[in-house]
Amino acid sequence: QVQLVESGGGLVQAGGSLRLSCAASVRIFNNYAMAWFRQAPGKEREFVAAISSKAFTTDYTDSVKGRFTISRDNTKDTVYLQMDNLRPEDTAVYYCAGRKGFPLRYDYNDWGQGTQVTVSS
């Protein structure tokens, strides 16, 4: 099982930026598709973005397209989420997740503990 540790969350004003990082515990990270999900208070966890194991493919939910960028550095076993032009509705706990195979919007086996992102208006 892969252990994932997120960092980089915090409080930011609307229009600002944050960069989330997720470090994996194993060297087979480069065989894993990785994704970011988020859960706002009182809402279900939702898919945000995903990236294939070699970074050839990315996928984004519509509400973050053009504002968020997912990337990865397989030499550092780390995946990133660059979040620009943040909005108050982006406020949530953000989770990193991994799975063997394709970068789907569901069916992830390994999860981090989450990092809080709060966007003030």
Coordinates of C-alpha atoms in Angstrom, one line a residue:
Q1 CA 0.0 0.0 0.0
V2 CA 1.2 3.5 -0.9
Q3 CA 1.4 6.1 1.8
L4 CA 0.6 9.6 0.7
V5 CA 1.3 12.8 2.5
E6 CA -0.2 16.1 1.4
S7 CA 1.2 19.6 2.2
G8 CA 0.8 23.1 1.0
G9 CA -2.7 24.0 2.1
G10 CA -3.6 27.2 3.9
L11 CA -5.6 30.4 3.9
V12 CA -5.6 32.6 0.8
Q13 CA -7.7 35.5 -0.5
A14 CA -9.9 35.1 -3.5
G15 CA -7.8 35.4 -6.7
G16 CA -4.7 34.1 -5.0
S17 CA -2.7 30.9 -5.6
L18 CA -1.6 27.9 -3.7
R19 CA 0.5 24.8 -4.6
L20 CA -0.4 21.5 -3.0
S21 CA 2.2 18.7 -2.9
C22 CA 1.7 15.0 -2.3
A23 CA 4.7 12.8 -1.5
A24 CA 4.5 9.1 -2.0
S25 CA 6.3 6.5 0.1
V26 CA 7.3 4.0 -2.6
R27 CA 9.4 4.0 -5.7
I28 CA 6.8 2.4 -7.8
F29 CA 5.0 5.7 -7.7
N30 CA 5.8 6.0 -11.4
N31 CA 3.4 3.1 -12.1
Y32 CA 0.6 4.9 -10.4
A33 CA -2.0 7.2 -11.8
M34 CA -2.5 10.1 -9.3
A35 CA -5.5 12.3 -8.5
W36 CA -6.7 15.1 -6.3
F37 CA -10.1 15.1 -4.7
R38 CA -11.7 17.6 -2.4
Q39 CA -14.5 17.7 0.2
A40 CA -16.2 20.8 1.3
P41 CA -18.2 21.0 4.6
G42 CA -21.5 19.2 4.2
K43 CA -20.7 17.9 0.8
E44 CA -19.5 14.7 -0.7
R45 CA -15.9 14.2 -1.8
E46 CA -15.5 15.2 -5.5
F47 CA -12.9 14.6 -8.2
V48 CA -10.7 17.6 -9.0
A49 CA -7.9 16.4 -11.3
A50 CA -6.0 13.3 -12.4
I51 CA -2.7 12.5 -14.1
S52 CA -1.4 9.4 -15.7
S53 CA 1.7 7.5 -14.5
K54 CA 4.0 9.1 -17.1
A55 CA 2.1 12.4 -17.2
F56 CA 0.9 11.9 -20.7
T57 CA -2.7 12.4 -19.8
T58 CA -4.5 14.8 -17.5
D59 CA -8.1 15.3 -16.6
Y60 CA -9.9 18.1 -14.8
T61 CA -13.4 18.7 -13.5
D62 CA -15.0 21.5 -15.3
S63 CA -15.1 24.0 -12.4
V64 CA -11.3 24.1 -12.2
K65 CA -10.3 23.9 -15.9
G66 CA -8.0 26.8 -16.8
R67 CA -7.3 27.6 -13.1
F68 CA -5.7 24.4 -11.7
T69 CA -2.8 22.4 -13.1
I70 CA -1.9 18.9 -12.0
S71 CA 1.7 17.7 -12.5
R72 CA 4.1 15.2 -11.2
D73 CA 7.8 14.6 -10.7
N74 CA 8.5 10.9 -10.7
T75 CA 12.1 11.4 -9.7
K76 CA 10.7 12.8 -6.4
D77 CA 7.7 10.6 -6.1
T78 CA 5.6 13.7 -5.8
V79 CA 2.4 15.0 -7.4
Y80 CA 1.4 18.7 -7.4
L81 CA -1.7 20.7 -7.8
Q82 CA -1.1 24.3 -8.7
M83 CA -4.2 26.3 -7.9
D84 CA -4.6 29.8 -9.4
N85 CA -7.4 32.4 -9.3
L86 CA -8.9 30.7 -6.3
R87 CA -12.5 31.2 -5.4
P88 CA -14.3 30.9 -2.1
E89 CA -16.1 27.8 -3.5
D90 CA -12.7 26.1 -3.8
T91 CA -12.6 25.9 0.0
A92 CA -12.3 22.3 1.0
V93 CA -10.1 19.6 2.4
Y94 CA -8.0 18.4 -0.5
Y95 CA -6.9 14.8 -0.8
C96 CA -4.3 13.1 -2.8
A97 CA -5.1 9.6 -4.2
G98 CA -3.3 6.9 -6.2
R99 CA -4.2 3.8 -8.2
K100 CA -2.5 1.4 -10.5
G101 CA -3.7 1.8 -14.1
F102 CA -5.6 4.6 -15.8
P103 CA -6.2 8.0 -14.3
L104 CA -9.9 7.6 -13.6
R105 CA -12.2 9.9 -11.8
Y106 CA -13.0 7.1 -9.3
D107 CA -11.8 3.8 -7.9
Y108 CA -8.7 5.0 -6.0
N109 CA -7.1 2.6 -3.5
D110 CA -4.6 4.8 -1.7
W111 CA -5.4 8.1 0.0
G112 CA -3.6 10.8 1.9
Q113 CA -4.9 12.4 5.1
G114 CA -5.9 15.7 3.4
T115 CA -4.9 19.3 3.6
Q116 CA -7.2 22.2 4.3
V117 CA -7.6 25.0 1.7
T118 CA -9.6 28.0 2.7
V119 CA -10.3 30.9 0.3
S120 CA -11.6 34.1 1.8
S121 CA -13.8 36.5 -0.2

